[in-house]
Coordinates of N, CA and C and ligand atoms in Angstrom, one line a residue:
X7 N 13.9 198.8 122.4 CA 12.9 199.6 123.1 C 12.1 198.8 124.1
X8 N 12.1 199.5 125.2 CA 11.2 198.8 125.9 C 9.8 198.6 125.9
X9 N 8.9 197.4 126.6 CA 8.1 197.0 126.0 C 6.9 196.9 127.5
X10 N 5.6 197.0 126.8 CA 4.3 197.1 127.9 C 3.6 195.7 127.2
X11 N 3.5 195.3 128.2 CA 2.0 194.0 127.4 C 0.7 194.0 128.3
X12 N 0.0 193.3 128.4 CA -1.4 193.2 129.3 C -1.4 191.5 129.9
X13 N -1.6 191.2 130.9 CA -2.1 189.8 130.9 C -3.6 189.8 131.3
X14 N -4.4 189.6 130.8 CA -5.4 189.6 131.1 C -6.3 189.3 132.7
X15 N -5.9 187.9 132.9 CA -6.0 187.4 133.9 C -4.6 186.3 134.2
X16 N -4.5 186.2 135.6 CA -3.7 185.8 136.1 C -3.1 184.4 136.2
X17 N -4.4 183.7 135.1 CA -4.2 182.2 134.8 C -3.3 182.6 133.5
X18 N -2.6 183.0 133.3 CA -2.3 183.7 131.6 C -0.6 183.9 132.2
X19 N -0.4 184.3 133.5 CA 0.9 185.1 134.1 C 1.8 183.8 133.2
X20 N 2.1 182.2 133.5 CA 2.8 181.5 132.8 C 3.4 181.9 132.0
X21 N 2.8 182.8 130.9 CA 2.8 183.1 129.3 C 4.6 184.3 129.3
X22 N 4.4 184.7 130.4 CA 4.9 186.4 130.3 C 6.2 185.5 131.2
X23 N 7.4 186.3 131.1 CA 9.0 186.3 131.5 C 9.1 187.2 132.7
X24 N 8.4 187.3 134.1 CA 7.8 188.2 135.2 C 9.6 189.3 135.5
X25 N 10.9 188.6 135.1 CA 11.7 188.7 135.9 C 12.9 190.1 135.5
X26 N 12.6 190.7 134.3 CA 13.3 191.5 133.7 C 11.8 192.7 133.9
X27 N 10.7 192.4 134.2 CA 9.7 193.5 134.0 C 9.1 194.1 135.2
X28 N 8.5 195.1 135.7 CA 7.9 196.2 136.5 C 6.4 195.5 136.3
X29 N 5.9 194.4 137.3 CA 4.4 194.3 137.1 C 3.4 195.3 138.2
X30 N 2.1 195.6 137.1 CA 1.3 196.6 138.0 C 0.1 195.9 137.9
X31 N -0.2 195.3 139.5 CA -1.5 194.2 139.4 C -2.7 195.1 139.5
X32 N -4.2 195.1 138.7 CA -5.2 196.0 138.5 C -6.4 195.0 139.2
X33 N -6.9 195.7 139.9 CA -8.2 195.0 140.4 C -9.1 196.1 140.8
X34 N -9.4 196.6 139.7 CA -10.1 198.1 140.0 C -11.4 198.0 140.9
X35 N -12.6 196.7 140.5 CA -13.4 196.8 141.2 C -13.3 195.7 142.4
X36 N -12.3 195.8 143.1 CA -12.0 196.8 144.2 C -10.7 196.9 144.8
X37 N -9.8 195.4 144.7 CA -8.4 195.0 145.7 C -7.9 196.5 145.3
X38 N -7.5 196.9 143.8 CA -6.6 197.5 143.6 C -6.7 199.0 144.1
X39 N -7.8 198.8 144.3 CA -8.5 201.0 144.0 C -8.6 200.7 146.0
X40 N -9.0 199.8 146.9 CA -9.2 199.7 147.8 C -7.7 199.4 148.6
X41 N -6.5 199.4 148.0 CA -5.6 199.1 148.1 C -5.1 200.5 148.5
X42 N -5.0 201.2 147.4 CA -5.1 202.6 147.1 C -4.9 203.3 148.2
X43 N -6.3 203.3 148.5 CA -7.5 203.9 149.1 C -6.8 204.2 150.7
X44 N -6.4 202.5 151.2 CA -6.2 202.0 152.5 C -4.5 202.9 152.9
X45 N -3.8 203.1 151.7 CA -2.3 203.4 152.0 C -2.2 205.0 151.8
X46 N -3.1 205.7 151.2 CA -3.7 207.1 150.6 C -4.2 207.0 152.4
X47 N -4.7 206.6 153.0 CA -4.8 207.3 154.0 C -4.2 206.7 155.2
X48 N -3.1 205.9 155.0 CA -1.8 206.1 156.0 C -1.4 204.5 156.8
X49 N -2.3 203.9 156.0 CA -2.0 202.2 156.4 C -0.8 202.2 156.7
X50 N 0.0 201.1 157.5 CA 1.4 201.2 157.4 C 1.7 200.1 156.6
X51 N 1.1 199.2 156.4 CA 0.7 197.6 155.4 C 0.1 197.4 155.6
X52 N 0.0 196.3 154.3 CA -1.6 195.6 154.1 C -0.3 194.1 153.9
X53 N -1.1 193.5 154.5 CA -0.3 191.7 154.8 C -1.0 191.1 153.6
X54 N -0.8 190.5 152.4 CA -1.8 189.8 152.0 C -1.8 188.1 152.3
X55 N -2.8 187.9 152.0 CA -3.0 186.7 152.8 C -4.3 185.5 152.2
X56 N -3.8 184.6 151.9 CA -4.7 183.3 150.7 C -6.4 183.3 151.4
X57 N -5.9 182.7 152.8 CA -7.7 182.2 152.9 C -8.3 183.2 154.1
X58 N -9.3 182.8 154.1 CA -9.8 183.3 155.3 C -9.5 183.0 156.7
X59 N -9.5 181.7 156.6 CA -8.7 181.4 158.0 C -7.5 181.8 159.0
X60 N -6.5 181.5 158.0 CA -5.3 182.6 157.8 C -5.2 184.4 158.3
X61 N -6.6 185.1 157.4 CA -6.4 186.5 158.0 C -7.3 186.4 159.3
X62 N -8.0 185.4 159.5 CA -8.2 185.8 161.2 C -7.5 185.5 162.0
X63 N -6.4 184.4 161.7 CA -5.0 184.1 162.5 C -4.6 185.7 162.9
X64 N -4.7 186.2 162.0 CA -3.7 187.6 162.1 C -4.7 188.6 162.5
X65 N -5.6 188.9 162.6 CA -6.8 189.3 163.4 C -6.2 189.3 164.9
X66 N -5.9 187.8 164.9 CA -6.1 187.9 166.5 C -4.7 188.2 166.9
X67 N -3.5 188.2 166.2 CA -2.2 188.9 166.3 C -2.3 190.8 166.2
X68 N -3.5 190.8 166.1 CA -3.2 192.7 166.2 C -3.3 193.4 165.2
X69 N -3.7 192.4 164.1 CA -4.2 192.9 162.6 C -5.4 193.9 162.3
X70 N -5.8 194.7 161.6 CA -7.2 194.7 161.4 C -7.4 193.8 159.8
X71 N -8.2 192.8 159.8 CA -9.0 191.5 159.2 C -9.6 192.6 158.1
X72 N -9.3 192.2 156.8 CA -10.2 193.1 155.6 C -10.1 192.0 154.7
X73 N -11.1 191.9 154.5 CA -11.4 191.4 152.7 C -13.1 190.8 152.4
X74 N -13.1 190.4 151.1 CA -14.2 189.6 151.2 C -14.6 188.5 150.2
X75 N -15.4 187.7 150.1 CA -15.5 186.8 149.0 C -16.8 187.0 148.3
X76 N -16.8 187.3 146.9 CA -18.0 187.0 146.0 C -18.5 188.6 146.2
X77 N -17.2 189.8 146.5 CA -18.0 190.9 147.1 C -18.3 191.0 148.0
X78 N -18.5 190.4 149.3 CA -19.3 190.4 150.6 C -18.0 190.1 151.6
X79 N -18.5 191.1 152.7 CA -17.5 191.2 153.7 C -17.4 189.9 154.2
X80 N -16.4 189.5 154.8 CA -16.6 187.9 155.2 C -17.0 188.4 156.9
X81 N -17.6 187.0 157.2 CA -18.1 187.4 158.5 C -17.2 187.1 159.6
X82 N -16.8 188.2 160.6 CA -16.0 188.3 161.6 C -14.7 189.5 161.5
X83 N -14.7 189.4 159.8 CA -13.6 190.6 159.8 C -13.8 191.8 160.1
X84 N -13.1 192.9 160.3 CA -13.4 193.9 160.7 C -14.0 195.2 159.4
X85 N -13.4 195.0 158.5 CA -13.5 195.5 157.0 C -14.1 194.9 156.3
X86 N -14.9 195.3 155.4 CA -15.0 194.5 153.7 C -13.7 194.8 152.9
X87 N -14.0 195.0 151.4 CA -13.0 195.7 150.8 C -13.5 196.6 149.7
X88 N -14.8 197.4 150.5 CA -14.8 198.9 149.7 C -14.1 199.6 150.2
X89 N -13.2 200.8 149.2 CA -12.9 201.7 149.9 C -13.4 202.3 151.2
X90 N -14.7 202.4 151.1 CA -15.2 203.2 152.2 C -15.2 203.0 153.6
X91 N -14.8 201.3 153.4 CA -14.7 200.7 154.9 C -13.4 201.6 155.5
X92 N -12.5 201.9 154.3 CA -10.6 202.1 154.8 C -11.0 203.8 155.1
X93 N -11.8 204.8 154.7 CA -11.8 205.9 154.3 C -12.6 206.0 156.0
X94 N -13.8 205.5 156.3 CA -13.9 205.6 157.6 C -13.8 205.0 158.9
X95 N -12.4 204.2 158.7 CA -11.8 203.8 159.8 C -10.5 204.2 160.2
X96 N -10.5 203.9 161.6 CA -9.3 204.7 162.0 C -7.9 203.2 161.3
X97 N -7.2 203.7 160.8 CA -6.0 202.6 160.2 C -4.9 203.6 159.9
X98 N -4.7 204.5 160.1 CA -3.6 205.2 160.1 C -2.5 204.5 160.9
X99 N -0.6 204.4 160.4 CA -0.5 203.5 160.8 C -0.4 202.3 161.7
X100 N -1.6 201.3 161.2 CA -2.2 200.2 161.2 C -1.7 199.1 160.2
X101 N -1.6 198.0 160.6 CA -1.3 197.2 160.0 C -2.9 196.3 159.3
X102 N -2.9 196.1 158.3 CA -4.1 195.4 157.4 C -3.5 193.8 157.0
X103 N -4.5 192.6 157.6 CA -4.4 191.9 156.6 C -5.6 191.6 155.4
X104 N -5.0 191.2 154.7 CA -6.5 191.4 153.5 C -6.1 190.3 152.8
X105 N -7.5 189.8 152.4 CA -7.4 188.5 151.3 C -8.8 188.7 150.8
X106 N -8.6 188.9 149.2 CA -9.8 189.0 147.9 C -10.0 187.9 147.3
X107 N -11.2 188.1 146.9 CA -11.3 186.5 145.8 C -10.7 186.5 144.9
X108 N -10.0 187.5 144.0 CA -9.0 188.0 143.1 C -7.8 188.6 143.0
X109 N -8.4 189.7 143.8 CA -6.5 190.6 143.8 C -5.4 190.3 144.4
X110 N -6.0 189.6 145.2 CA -4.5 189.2 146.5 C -3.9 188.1 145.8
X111 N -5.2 187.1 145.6 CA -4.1 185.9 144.2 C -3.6 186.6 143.3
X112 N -3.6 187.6 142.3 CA -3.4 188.1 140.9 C -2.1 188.7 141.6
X113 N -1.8 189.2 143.1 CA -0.6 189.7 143.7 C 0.7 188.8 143.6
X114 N -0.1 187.7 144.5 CA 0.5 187.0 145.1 C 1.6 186.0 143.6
X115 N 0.4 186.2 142.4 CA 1.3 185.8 141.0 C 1.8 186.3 140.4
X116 N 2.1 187.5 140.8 CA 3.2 188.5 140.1 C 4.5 188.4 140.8
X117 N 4.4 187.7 141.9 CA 5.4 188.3 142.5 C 6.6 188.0 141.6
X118 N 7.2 187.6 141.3 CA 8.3 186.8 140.7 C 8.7 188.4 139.7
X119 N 8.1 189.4 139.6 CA 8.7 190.6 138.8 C 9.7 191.7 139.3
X120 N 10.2 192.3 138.5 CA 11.3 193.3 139.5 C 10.7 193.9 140.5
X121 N 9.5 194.1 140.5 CA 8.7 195.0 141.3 C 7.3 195.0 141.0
X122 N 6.4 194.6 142.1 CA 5.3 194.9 141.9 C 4.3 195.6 142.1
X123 N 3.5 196.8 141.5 CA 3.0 197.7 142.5 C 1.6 197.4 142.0
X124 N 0.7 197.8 142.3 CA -1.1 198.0 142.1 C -1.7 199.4 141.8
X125 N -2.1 199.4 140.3 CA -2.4 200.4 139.8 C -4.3 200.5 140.0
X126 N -4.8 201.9 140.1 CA -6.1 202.2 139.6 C -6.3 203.4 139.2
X127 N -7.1 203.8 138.6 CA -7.6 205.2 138.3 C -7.1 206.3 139.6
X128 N -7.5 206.2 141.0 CA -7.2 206.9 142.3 C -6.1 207.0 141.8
X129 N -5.0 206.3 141.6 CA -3.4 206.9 141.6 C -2.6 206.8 140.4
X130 N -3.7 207.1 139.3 CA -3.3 206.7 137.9 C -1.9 207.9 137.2
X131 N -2.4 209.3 137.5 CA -1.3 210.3 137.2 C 0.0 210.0 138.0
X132 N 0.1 209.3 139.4 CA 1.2 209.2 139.8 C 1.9 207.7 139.5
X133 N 1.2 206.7 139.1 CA 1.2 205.7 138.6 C 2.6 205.5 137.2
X134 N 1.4 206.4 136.7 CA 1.9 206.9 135.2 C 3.7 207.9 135.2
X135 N 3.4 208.5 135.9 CA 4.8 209.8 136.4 C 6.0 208.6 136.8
X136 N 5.8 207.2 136.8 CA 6.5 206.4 137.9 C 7.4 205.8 136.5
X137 N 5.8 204.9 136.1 CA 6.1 204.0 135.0 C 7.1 203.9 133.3
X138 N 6.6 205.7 133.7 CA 7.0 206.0 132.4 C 8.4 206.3 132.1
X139 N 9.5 206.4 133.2 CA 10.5 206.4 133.8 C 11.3 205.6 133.8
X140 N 10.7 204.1 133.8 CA 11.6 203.3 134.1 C 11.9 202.8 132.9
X141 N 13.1 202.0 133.7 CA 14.6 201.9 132.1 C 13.5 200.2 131.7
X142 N 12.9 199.6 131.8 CA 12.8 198.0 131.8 C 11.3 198.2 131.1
X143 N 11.0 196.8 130.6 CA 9.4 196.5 130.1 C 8.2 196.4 131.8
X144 N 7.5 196.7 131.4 CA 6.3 196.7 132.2 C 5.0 195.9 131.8
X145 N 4.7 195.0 132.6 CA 3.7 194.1 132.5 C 2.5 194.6 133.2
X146 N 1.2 194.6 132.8 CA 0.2 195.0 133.3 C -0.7 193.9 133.6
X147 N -1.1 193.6 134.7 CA -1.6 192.5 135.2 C -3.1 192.3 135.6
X148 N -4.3 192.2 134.8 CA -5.9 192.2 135.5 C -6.0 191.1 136.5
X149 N -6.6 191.4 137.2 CA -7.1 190.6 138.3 C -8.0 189.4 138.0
X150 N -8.9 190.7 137.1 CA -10.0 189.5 136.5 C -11.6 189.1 137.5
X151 N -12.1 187.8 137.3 CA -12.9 187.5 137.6 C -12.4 186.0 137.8
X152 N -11.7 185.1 139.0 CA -11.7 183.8 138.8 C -11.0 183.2 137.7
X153 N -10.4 183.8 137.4 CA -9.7 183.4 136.1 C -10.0 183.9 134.6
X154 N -11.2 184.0 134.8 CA -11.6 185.0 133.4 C -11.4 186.5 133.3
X155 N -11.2 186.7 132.1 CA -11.0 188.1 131.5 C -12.5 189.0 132.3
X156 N -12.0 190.4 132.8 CA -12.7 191.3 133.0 C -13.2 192.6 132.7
X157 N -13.8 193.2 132.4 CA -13.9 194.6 131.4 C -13.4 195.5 132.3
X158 N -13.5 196.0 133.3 CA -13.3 197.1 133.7 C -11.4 196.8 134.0
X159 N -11.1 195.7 134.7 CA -9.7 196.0 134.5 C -8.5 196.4 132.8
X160 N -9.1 195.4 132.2 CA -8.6 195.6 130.8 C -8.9 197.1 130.3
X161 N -9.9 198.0 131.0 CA -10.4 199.3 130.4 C -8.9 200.1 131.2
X162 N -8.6 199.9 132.5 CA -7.6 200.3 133.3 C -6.6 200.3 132.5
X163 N -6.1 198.9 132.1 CA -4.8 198.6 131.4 C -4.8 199.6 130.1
X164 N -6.2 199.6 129.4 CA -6.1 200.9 128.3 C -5.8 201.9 128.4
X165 N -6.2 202.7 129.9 CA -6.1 204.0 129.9 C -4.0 204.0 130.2
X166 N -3.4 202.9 131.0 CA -2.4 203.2 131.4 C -1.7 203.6 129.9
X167 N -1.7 202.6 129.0 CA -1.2 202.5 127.9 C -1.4 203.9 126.8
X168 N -2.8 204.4 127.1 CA -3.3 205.3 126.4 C -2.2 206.4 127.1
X169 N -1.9 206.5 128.2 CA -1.0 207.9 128.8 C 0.2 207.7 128.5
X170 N 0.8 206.5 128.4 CA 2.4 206.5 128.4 C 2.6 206.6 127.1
X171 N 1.9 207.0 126.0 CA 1.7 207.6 124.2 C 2.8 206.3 123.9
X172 N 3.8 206.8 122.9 CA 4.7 205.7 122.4 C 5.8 205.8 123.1
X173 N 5.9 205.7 124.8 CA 7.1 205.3 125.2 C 7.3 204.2 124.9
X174 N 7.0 202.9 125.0 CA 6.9 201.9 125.0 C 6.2 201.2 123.7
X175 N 7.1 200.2 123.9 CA 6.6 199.7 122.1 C 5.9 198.2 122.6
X176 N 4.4 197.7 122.0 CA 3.2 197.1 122.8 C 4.2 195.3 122.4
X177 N 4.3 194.9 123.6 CA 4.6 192.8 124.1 C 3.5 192.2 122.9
X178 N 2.0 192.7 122.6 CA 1.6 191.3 121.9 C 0.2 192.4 121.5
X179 N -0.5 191.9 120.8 CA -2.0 192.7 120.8 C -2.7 193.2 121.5
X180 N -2.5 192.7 122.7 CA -3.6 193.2 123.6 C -3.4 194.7 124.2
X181 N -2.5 195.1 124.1 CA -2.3 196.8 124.7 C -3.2 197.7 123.6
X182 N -2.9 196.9 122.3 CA -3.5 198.1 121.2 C -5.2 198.0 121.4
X183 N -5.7 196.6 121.6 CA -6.9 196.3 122.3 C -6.9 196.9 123.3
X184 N -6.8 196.9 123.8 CA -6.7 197.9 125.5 C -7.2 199.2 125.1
X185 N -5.9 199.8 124.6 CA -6.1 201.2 124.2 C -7.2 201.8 123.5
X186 N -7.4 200.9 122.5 CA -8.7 201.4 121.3 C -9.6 201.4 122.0
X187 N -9.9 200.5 123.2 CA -11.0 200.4 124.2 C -11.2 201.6 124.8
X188 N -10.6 202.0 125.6 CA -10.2 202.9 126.5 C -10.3 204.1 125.6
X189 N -9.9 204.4 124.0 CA -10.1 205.8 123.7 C -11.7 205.9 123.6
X190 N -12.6 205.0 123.0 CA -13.9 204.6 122.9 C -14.5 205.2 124.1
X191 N -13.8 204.1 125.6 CA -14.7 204.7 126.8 C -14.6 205.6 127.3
X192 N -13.5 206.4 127.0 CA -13.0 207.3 128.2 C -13.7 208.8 128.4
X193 N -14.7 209.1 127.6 CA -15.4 210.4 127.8 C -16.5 209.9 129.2
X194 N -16.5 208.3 129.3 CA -17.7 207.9 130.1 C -18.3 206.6 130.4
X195 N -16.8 206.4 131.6 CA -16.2 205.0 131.6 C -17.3 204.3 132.5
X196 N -17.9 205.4 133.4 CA -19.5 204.4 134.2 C -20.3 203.8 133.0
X197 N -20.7 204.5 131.7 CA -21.2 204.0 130.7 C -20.6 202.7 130.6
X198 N -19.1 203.0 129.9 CA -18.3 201.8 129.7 C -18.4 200.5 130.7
X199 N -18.5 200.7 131.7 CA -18.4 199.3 132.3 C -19.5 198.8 132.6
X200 N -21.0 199.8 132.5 CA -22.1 199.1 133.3 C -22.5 198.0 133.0
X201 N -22.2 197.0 131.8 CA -22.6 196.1 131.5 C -21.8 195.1 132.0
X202 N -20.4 195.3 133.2 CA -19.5 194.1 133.2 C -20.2 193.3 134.3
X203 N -19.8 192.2 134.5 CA -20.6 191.6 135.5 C -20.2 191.6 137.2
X204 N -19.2 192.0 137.5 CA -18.8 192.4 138.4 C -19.3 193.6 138.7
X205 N -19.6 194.8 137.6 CA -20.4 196.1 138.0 C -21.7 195.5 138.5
X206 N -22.6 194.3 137.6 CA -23.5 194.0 137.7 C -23.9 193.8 139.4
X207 N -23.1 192.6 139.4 CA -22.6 191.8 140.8 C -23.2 193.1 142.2
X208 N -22.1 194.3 141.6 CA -22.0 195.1 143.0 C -22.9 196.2 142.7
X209 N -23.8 196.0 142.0 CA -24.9 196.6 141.8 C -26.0 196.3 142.5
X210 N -26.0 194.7 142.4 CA -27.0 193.8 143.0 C -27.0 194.0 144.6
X211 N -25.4 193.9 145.0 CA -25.7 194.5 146.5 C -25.4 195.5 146.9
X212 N -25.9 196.8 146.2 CA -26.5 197.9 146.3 C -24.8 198.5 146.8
X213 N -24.0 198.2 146.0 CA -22.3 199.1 146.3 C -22.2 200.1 145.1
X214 N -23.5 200.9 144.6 CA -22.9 201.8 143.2 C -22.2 202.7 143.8
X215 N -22.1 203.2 144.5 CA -21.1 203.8 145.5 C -19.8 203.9 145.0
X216 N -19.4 202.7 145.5 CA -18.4 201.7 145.1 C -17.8 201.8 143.7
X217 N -18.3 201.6 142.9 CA -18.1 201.7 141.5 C -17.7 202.6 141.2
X218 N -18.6 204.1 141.5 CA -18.4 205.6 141.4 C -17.1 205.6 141.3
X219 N -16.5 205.6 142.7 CA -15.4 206.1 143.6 C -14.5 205.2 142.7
X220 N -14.4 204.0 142.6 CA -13.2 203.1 141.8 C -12.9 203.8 140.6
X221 N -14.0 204.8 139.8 CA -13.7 205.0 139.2 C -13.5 206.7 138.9
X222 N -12.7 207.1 139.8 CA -12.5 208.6 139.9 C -11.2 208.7 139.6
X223 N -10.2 209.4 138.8 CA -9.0 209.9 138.4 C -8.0 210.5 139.7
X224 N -6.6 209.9 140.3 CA -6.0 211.0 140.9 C -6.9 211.6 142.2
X225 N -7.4 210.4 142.8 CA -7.7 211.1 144.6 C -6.0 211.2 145.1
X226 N -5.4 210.0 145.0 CA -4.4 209.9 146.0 C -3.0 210.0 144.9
X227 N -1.7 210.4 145.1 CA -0.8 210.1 144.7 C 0.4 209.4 144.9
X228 N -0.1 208.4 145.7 CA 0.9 207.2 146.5 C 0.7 206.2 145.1
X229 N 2.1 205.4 145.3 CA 1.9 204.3 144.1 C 2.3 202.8 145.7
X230 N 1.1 201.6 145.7 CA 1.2 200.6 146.7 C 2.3 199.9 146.2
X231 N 3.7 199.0 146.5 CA 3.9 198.4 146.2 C 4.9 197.0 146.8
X232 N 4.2 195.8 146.5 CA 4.8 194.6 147.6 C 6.2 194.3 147.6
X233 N 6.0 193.9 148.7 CA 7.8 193.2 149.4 C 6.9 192.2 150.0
X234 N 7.9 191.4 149.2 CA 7.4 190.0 150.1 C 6.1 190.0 150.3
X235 N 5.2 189.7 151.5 CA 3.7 189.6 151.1 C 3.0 190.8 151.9
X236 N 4.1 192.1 151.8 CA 3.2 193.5 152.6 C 3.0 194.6 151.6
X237 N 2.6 194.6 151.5 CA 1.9 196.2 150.5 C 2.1 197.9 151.4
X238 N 3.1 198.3 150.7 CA 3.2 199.7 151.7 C 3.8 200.7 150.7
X239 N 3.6 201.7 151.4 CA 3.5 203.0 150.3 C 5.1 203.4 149.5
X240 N 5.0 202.9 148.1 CA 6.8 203.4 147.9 C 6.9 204.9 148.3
X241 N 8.5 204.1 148.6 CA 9.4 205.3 148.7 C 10.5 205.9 147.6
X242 N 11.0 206.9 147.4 CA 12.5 207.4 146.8 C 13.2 205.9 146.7
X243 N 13.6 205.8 148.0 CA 14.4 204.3 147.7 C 14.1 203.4 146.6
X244 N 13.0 203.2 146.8 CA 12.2 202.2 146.0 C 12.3 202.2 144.6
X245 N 13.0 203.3 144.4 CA 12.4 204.0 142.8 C 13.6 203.2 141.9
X246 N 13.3 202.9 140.8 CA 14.3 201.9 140.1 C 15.3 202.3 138.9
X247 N 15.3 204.3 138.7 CA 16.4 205.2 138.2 C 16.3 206.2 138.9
Ligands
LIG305 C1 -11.5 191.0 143.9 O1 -10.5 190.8 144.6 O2 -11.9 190.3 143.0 C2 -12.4 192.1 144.2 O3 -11.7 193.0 145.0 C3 -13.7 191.7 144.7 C4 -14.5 192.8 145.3 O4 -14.0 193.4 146.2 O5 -15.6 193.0 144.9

């Protein structure tokens, strides 16, 4: 039977066999949901990209520059990485480079899977419609915080787990953790996460906004997913039965 596990954080990827499995990297508060967000309304890629130096290389190649560190837009780029930056700018086919203090590394260490796409709440029903399909195990990947374990992505990886019922039979303990989590939060997941520190974090610089929206069900029904180091909206082709 095939199998779902969680890696918590991305310093953990080592542990997991990437090459027989479907990884779905989660960075809800924000790479992943802002990821979303950017290809939901017509990106044609998102480039990812390690430092900052790097995405203004590509800035000045014709890019538009998105990301930020510690939360905070970096200075010079043209985006941060709230949604809202992608929702009111013109990026319809536009090319994005973007580099996060998290997601884009948590990407960039999945790669080695059959396929890797970026899951969040925005494209969770079509996420789910994808996942549940496929013939192979699926690895669920949090972004995290720096290497440490995060609440609100681990709450993500519960709800995935919580929809796919028993297709899948759970890689290690942490999905049944996941899940028990996620049935607990799920009448009132703003409750659920206000205590994480990254809610904290983007509280402090006044993004509850942000939060809200990351955490809304089914805005978009695109699932993002990389080739090589560009993020663009799968296709039919793409699909793996
Ligand atoms: C991350 O990559 O950790 C997040 O996207 C940070 C953020 O945007 O607040």
């Amino acid at each position: 039977m095939k199998k779902i596990d969680i890696c918590l954080s991305p310093d953990l990827i080592h542990q997991f066999d990437l090459h027989e499995s479907v990884a779905v990297v989660i960075d809800i508060l924000r790479a992943s949901s802002t990821i979303t967000t950017a290809i939901g309304h017509g990106a044609e890629a998102i480039r990812l990209v390690e430092t900052v130096a790097e995405c203004k290389v590509f800035k000045e190649e014709g890019y538009i520059a998105a990301g930020e560190r510690d939360g905070k837009k970096v200075r010079g780029f043209d985006l941060g990485n709230s949604p809202y930056d992608f929702i009111n700018s013109e990026i319809e086919d536009k090319k994005i480079a973007l580099t996060t203090t998290n997601g884009t590394n948590a990407l960039m260490k999945a790669k080695g899977a059959l396929q890797v796409l970026t899951g969040s709440f925005l494209n969770y029903t079509a996420l789910l419609s994808y996942i549940e399909k496929l013939p192979c195990d699926v690895l669920l990947v949090c972004a995290g915080w720096k290497g440490k374990v995060n609440l609100e992505d681990t709450l993500f990886a519960g709800a995935v787990v919580y929809g796919l019922k028993q297709l899948f039979e759970y890689g290690s303990d942490v999905p049944l953790m996941a899940v028990n989590y996620y049935k607990q939060a799920k009448d009132n997941l703003k409750l659920a996460v206000e205590g994480s520190s990254h809610v904290q974090r983007l509280m402090g610089m006044g993004m509850e906004r942000d939060i809200d929206y990351c955490l809304k069900f089914d805005e978009y029904k695109v699932i993002p997913i990389l080739k090589g180091l560009n993020i663009t909206k799968m296709k039919l082709s793409d699909m793996l039965f």
